[in-house]
XYZ file of C-alpha atoms in Angstrom:
381
model
C 63.169 -28.975 -24.653
C 66.395 -30.944 -24.072
C 65.340 -33.591 -21.578
C 68.796 -35.199 -21.679
C 69.861 -32.116 -19.479
C 67.511 -32.994 -16.598
C 68.418 -35.205 -13.741
C 66.255 -37.563 -11.611
C 67.584 -37.407 -7.843
C 66.614 -40.893 -6.676
C 70.159 -41.718 -5.370
C 70.440 -38.711 -2.756
C 66.971 -39.639 -1.477
C 67.810 -43.191 -1.094
C 70.829 -42.479 0.815
C 68.983 -40.310 3.236
C 71.057 -37.135 2.826
C 70.191 -34.199 5.025
C 70.870 -30.536 4.964
C 72.995 -31.041 8.042
C 75.298 -33.740 6.305
C 75.783 -32.564 2.799
C 78.039 -30.053 1.244
C 77.642 -27.253 -1.237
C 76.735 -28.045 -4.844
C 79.160 -27.450 -7.605
C 80.257 -24.185 -9.185
C 76.998 -23.827 -11.201
C 75.818 -21.574 -8.362
C 73.682 -24.081 -6.182
C 74.082 -24.344 -2.430
C 72.833 -26.681 0.031
C 69.291 -26.065 1.116
C 68.766 -23.934 4.216
C 66.286 -24.485 6.826
C 64.602 -21.901 9.045
C 61.590 -21.585 11.352
C 58.761 -20.205 9.392
C 56.053 -20.356 12.119
C 53.905 -22.476 14.315
C 50.433 -24.137 13.840
C 47.862 -23.469 16.735
C 48.841 -26.759 18.381
C 52.563 -25.561 18.599
C 53.805 -27.612 15.784
C 56.726 -26.082 14.048
C 56.755 -25.303 10.371
C 59.824 -24.796 8.540
C 60.876 -23.140 5.514
C 63.677 -24.426 3.109
C 65.437 -22.014 0.783
C 67.286 -23.554 -2.301
C 69.102 -21.797 -5.108
C 70.580 -22.968 -8.425
C 71.063 -22.081 -11.880
C 69.507 -18.642 -11.427
C 66.322 -20.092 -9.788
C 65.514 -19.274 -6.105
C 62.844 -21.587 -4.396
C 61.316 -21.415 -0.959
C 59.352 -24.330 0.360
C 57.296 -24.937 3.618
C 57.215 -28.291 5.463
C 53.370 -27.464 5.634
C 51.656 -28.749 2.614
C 54.984 -28.925 0.550
C 54.057 -25.343 -0.152
C 56.073 -23.419 -2.662
C 55.861 -19.946 -0.841
C 58.240 -18.256 -3.562
C 59.768 -18.926 -6.688
C 62.162 -16.239 -8.031
C 63.581 -15.844 -11.591
C 65.168 -13.114 -13.441
C 63.656 -11.148 -16.220
C 65.392 -10.068 -19.446
C 67.635 -7.495 -17.669
C 68.416 -9.887 -14.888
C 66.021 -8.414 -12.443
C 64.446 -11.180 -9.902
C 60.906 -11.221 -9.160
C 58.806 -13.756 -7.060
C 56.470 -15.243 -9.717
C 54.366 -17.420 -7.354
C 51.445 -16.243 -5.346
C 51.586 -16.790 -1.562
C 51.690 -15.506 2.074
C 54.111 -14.139 4.469
C 52.947 -16.163 7.543
C 51.683 -19.569 8.209
C 48.207 -18.399 9.731
C 47.072 -17.139 6.367
C 47.967 -20.456 4.648
C 45.857 -22.421 7.359
C 42.997 -19.875 7.434
C 42.378 -18.849 3.879
C 44.770 -20.308 1.195
C 43.147 -21.323 -2.050
C 45.815 -23.909 -2.378
C 48.700 -21.401 -3.021
C 51.792 -23.308 -4.086
C 50.644 -26.569 -2.480
C 51.204 -30.350 -3.077
C 47.721 -31.803 -3.724
C 46.468 -35.318 -2.878
C 45.467 -37.808 -2.606
C 43.452 -36.803 -5.613
C 44.221 -33.681 -7.458
C 41.026 -31.901 -8.897
C 37.466 -33.043 -8.195
C 35.625 -36.292 -7.871
C 31.723 -35.950 -8.373
C 29.701 -36.241 -5.309
C 32.854 -37.420 -3.449
C 32.007 -41.092 -4.443
C 33.557 -43.808 -6.610
C 33.472 -47.579 -6.678
C 36.619 -49.672 -6.830
C 36.441 -53.532 -7.089
C 32.769 -53.430 -6.293
C 33.129 -51.442 -3.143
C 31.793 -47.956 -2.757
C 33.723 -45.142 -1.101
C 32.490 -41.756 0.145
C 35.050 -39.139 0.318
C 35.151 -35.939 2.209
C 33.080 -33.478 0.360
C 34.410 -29.785 0.417
C 33.335 -28.307 -2.828
C 29.466 -28.042 -2.980
C 28.606 -31.751 -3.293
C 31.959 -32.669 -4.574
C 35.377 -33.597 -3.336
C 38.232 -31.282 -4.318
C 41.987 -31.699 -4.097
C 41.878 -34.597 -1.574
C 38.985 -33.281 0.735
C 38.610 -30.961 3.671
C 42.275 -31.921 4.855
C 44.111 -32.844 1.902
C 47.878 -33.169 1.371
C 48.084 -29.264 1.134
C 47.102 -29.100 4.832
C 49.377 -31.916 6.119
C 52.858 -31.579 7.693
C 55.462 -33.230 5.519
C 58.822 -34.735 6.606
C 61.431 -32.837 4.427
C 65.124 -33.487 3.970
C 67.537 -31.391 1.920
C 70.179 -32.877 -0.529
C 72.785 -32.048 -3.027
C 73.465 -34.561 -5.890
C 76.217 -33.649 -8.290
C 75.241 -30.065 -9.423
C 71.693 -30.352 -8.546
C 70.129 -29.512 -5.192
C 66.706 -30.227 -3.779
C 64.187 -31.609 -1.315
C 62.735 -34.926 -0.558
C 59.293 -34.596 1.175
C 57.607 -37.672 2.786
C 53.910 -38.143 3.955
C 51.972 -41.089 5.018
C 48.198 -41.017 4.552
C 46.505 -43.706 6.772
C 43.857 -46.072 5.514
C 40.534 -44.154 5.396
C 41.918 -40.558 5.503
C 39.459 -38.349 3.944
C 37.586 -41.584 3.006
C 40.419 -42.896 0.605
C 41.133 -46.668 1.043
C 44.696 -48.091 1.804
C 47.618 -46.394 3.647
C 49.450 -44.550 1.064
C 53.016 -43.606 1.474
C 53.877 -40.536 -0.704
C 57.418 -39.445 -1.698
C 57.768 -36.057 -3.531
C 61.255 -34.928 -4.835
C 61.677 -31.152 -5.634
C 64.940 -30.662 -7.687
C 66.581 -27.445 -8.881
C 68.960 -28.269 -11.599
C 72.136 -26.575 -12.574
C 70.255 -25.016 -15.392
C 67.661 -23.494 -13.031
C 64.797 -26.070 -13.930
C 62.506 -26.923 -11.255
C 61.653 -30.685 -11.452
C 59.006 -32.412 -9.477
C 59.141 -36.309 -9.064
C 56.159 -38.014 -7.358
C 55.969 -41.588 -6.109
C 53.500 -43.469 -3.931
C 52.704 -47.023 -2.808
C 49.769 -48.513 -1.159
C 48.701 -51.492 0.972
C 45.200 -51.734 -0.594
C 43.779 -50.776 -3.982
C 43.200 -47.015 -4.111
C 43.251 -44.092 -6.452
C 45.810 -41.319 -6.514
C 46.409 -38.313 -8.531
C 49.222 -35.925 -7.334
C 50.127 -32.398 -8.483
C 51.342 -29.248 -7.595
C 49.191 -25.982 -7.298
C 51.436 -23.039 -8.013
C 49.710 -19.631 -8.983
C 51.903 -18.110 -11.755
C 52.332 -14.550 -12.452
C 55.555 -14.157 -14.640
C 55.488 -10.450 -14.345
C 55.683 -10.836 -10.528
C 53.523 -11.597 -7.642
C 51.033 -8.869 -6.945
C 51.662 -7.170 -10.358
C 48.107 -7.365 -11.591
C 46.436 -9.343 -14.240
C 47.850 -12.184 -16.275
C 45.305 -11.816 -19.262
C 48.238 -10.331 -21.328
C 50.488 -13.478 -20.851
C 50.991 -15.766 -23.931
C 50.233 -19.339 -23.654
C 50.472 -22.399 -25.924
C 49.221 -25.973 -24.968
C 49.927 -28.937 -27.019
C 46.268 -30.277 -26.966
C 43.625 -30.557 -29.581
C 40.967 -31.732 -27.002
C 39.707 -30.784 -23.473
C 37.092 -32.250 -20.912
C 33.894 -30.404 -20.892
C 32.284 -30.028 -17.432
C 28.825 -29.719 -15.951
C 27.692 -26.935 -13.683
C 29.688 -28.376 -10.741
C 32.868 -28.458 -12.693
C 32.746 -32.223 -13.108
C 33.719 -33.662 -16.567
C 30.828 -34.979 -18.598
C 33.051 -37.834 -19.916
C 33.282 -36.201 -23.360
C 36.583 -35.369 -24.910
C 35.816 -32.371 -27.193
C 37.810 -30.691 -29.820
C 39.175 -27.125 -28.918
C 38.963 -25.964 -32.489
C 36.554 -23.021 -33.032
C 36.332 -22.529 -29.090
C 38.171 -20.213 -26.484
C 39.965 -23.367 -25.360
C 42.091 -23.399 -28.445
C 45.782 -22.680 -27.391
C 47.342 -24.859 -29.954
C 48.759 -21.771 -31.355
C 50.067 -18.992 -28.916
C 47.474 -16.459 -27.986
C 47.085 -14.159 -24.828
C 45.221 -15.702 -21.863
C 42.638 -12.896 -22.019
C 41.858 -12.937 -25.544
C 38.760 -15.101 -25.521
C 38.135 -15.373 -21.791
C 35.032 -13.275 -21.862
C 33.655 -14.897 -24.949
C 29.850 -16.012 -24.174
C 30.720 -19.755 -24.016
C 28.817 -22.172 -21.675
C 31.957 -23.730 -20.436
C 33.420 -20.352 -19.526
C 30.181 -19.466 -17.570
C 30.310 -22.656 -15.735
C 34.006 -21.989 -14.640
C 33.657 -18.199 -14.274
C 36.586 -18.201 -16.770
C 38.831 -21.077 -17.561
C 39.126 -23.947 -15.140
C 39.337 -27.087 -17.309
C 41.466 -29.976 -18.065
C 43.285 -30.308 -21.515
C 43.744 -33.650 -22.988
C 47.443 -33.485 -23.943
C 48.175 -34.894 -27.327
C 51.076 -36.771 -26.066
C 49.147 -38.972 -23.696
C 51.012 -40.796 -20.966
C 54.710 -40.865 -21.493
C 57.746 -42.469 -19.789
C 59.608 -39.408 -19.647
C 58.449 -35.767 -19.380
C 57.672 -34.323 -22.773
C 56.986 -30.652 -23.591
C 53.254 -29.611 -23.203
C 52.949 -26.024 -22.603
C 54.800 -22.608 -22.710
C 53.853 -19.392 -21.011
C 55.456 -15.930 -21.639
C 54.924 -12.571 -20.088
C 55.815 -9.859 -22.780
C 56.413 -7.017 -20.238
C 59.396 -8.894 -18.470
C 60.363 -11.578 -21.075
C 60.066 -14.248 -18.509
C 59.061 -17.745 -19.909
C 57.925 -21.014 -18.041
C 58.076 -24.078 -20.300
C 56.413 -27.307 -18.826
C 57.152 -30.904 -19.700
C 55.494 -33.733 -18.030
C 54.768 -37.526 -18.096
C 50.941 -36.892 -17.289
C 48.063 -37.053 -19.726
C 46.415 -33.923 -18.651
C 46.835 -30.362 -17.761
C 44.468 -28.219 -15.737
C 44.612 -24.642 -16.707
C 42.898 -22.296 -14.114
C 42.820 -18.640 -14.727
C 42.449 -17.618 -11.010
C 38.536 -16.884 -11.458
C 38.080 -17.101 -7.592
C 40.538 -14.717 -6.462
C 38.219 -12.024 -4.989
C 40.336 -9.213 -3.369
C 40.118 -10.485 0.030
C 43.505 -12.014 0.212
C 46.881 -10.059 0.645
C 49.961 -11.662 -0.700
C 53.707 -11.827 0.097
C 54.397 -8.329 -1.648
C 51.697 -6.603 0.252
C 49.199 -6.428 -2.712
C 45.693 -7.624 -2.782
C 45.059 -10.435 -5.091
C 42.238 -10.168 -7.430
C 40.371 -12.063 -10.165
C 42.910 -13.116 -13.046
C 45.979 -11.974 -11.109
C 47.552 -15.578 -11.625
C 47.038 -18.766 -13.301
C 47.675 -22.433 -12.590
C 48.914 -25.088 -14.893
C 48.477 -28.356 -13.022
C 49.888 -31.562 -14.782
C 47.439 -34.387 -13.844
C 45.319 -37.279 -14.655
C 41.985 -36.256 -15.478
C 39.326 -34.869 -12.902
C 36.777 -37.568 -11.876
C 38.672 -40.386 -13.433
C 37.422 -42.959 -11.013
C 33.990 -42.502 -12.246
C 34.845 -42.472 -15.998
C 36.341 -45.792 -17.207
C 37.328 -44.386 -20.508
C 39.666 -41.927 -18.939
C 43.289 -42.865 -18.045
C 43.234 -44.934 -14.934
C 44.316 -43.767 -11.514
C 43.924 -46.926 -9.800
C 47.095 -48.043 -7.701
C 47.347 -51.266 -6.399
C 49.568 -53.131 -3.790
C 52.981 -54.079 -5.177
C 52.729 -51.168 -7.778
C 54.596 -47.688 -7.494
C 52.866 -44.700 -8.742
C 55.330 -42.415 -10.388
C 55.000 -39.183 -12.422
C 57.272 -36.523 -13.138
C 57.120 -32.710 -14.241
C 59.675 -30.233 -15.119
C 59.317 -26.310 -15.087
C 62.117 -24.519 -17.108
C 62.497 -20.876 -17.007
C 63.908 -18.252 -19.343
C 63.759 -14.643 -20.332
């Protein structure tokens, strides 16, 4: 992946540019973000949808949860499909969404028993996954209204999203000021840049929870998708999907994606870890570790359409979730029922339950520091 073709959009965000004041992007096909009313919450709060297009990629984002409501890319014949699972109305997102397309925080993934100790002080978090805390608790960043501004910068277009999480929200210490930048480049890449600061020592692990089906949302199983992950190890879990602390080798297990194979090839192998997750729901320890710039870590391909997704990140981990808990009770944007295995997630991250595993890369953020991570999604056919 040629990372020299990617652009960080700090300048436009710092300048406070909005969709009302900026012009159309350059002749690459980008255009200024367009805002429209998507719906209202129960208290009457308006939720807006932003539409962006650049380099052959079309993206729609909600102010509620920073949700990617749809992401459209062409197949080998130039035919567009939405490849991200989602809903048509805000009520479904509020009532029953399994984090479709959402920004996740303060802590992506699980923290065991919703507890951790930092600087000698114990913290009890909101518990919403059995006895554990998942994706920030009962009302994480995915259920918050974000302030959103659109921008263009050179040939790129995008959105800057802001949310302030107050001290004690969902049990987390410190007031955390989060800023997330979504950028569509002139090449059609979707880049996410995460930033956060705090006024007290805390833990933070932000990610995006898009459910991918490169054949098209609602088209059926992703078990025939081909996946490669640059990781020789993963973090085994207990029955509650909390890491045991071990970094286990993938060789000889269903978790070996070092060479491209179909998602479904080994997913029904009688392996205890697959039984715990009812499929795959595990963190891969990326070979590259933490990097200053996004480095390539995974490639996903749908043979039927030719569509490809390549992921580069600065993060040390990748959560691969094979859509195990989609149970046929949800109807998506295309009017189809979502069933088990109809999509997968590839969430770049620090490891689950890191605050309780000193040997894992640290997720502690202190006053005066700035949390920064970046992930780039590149598409092809």
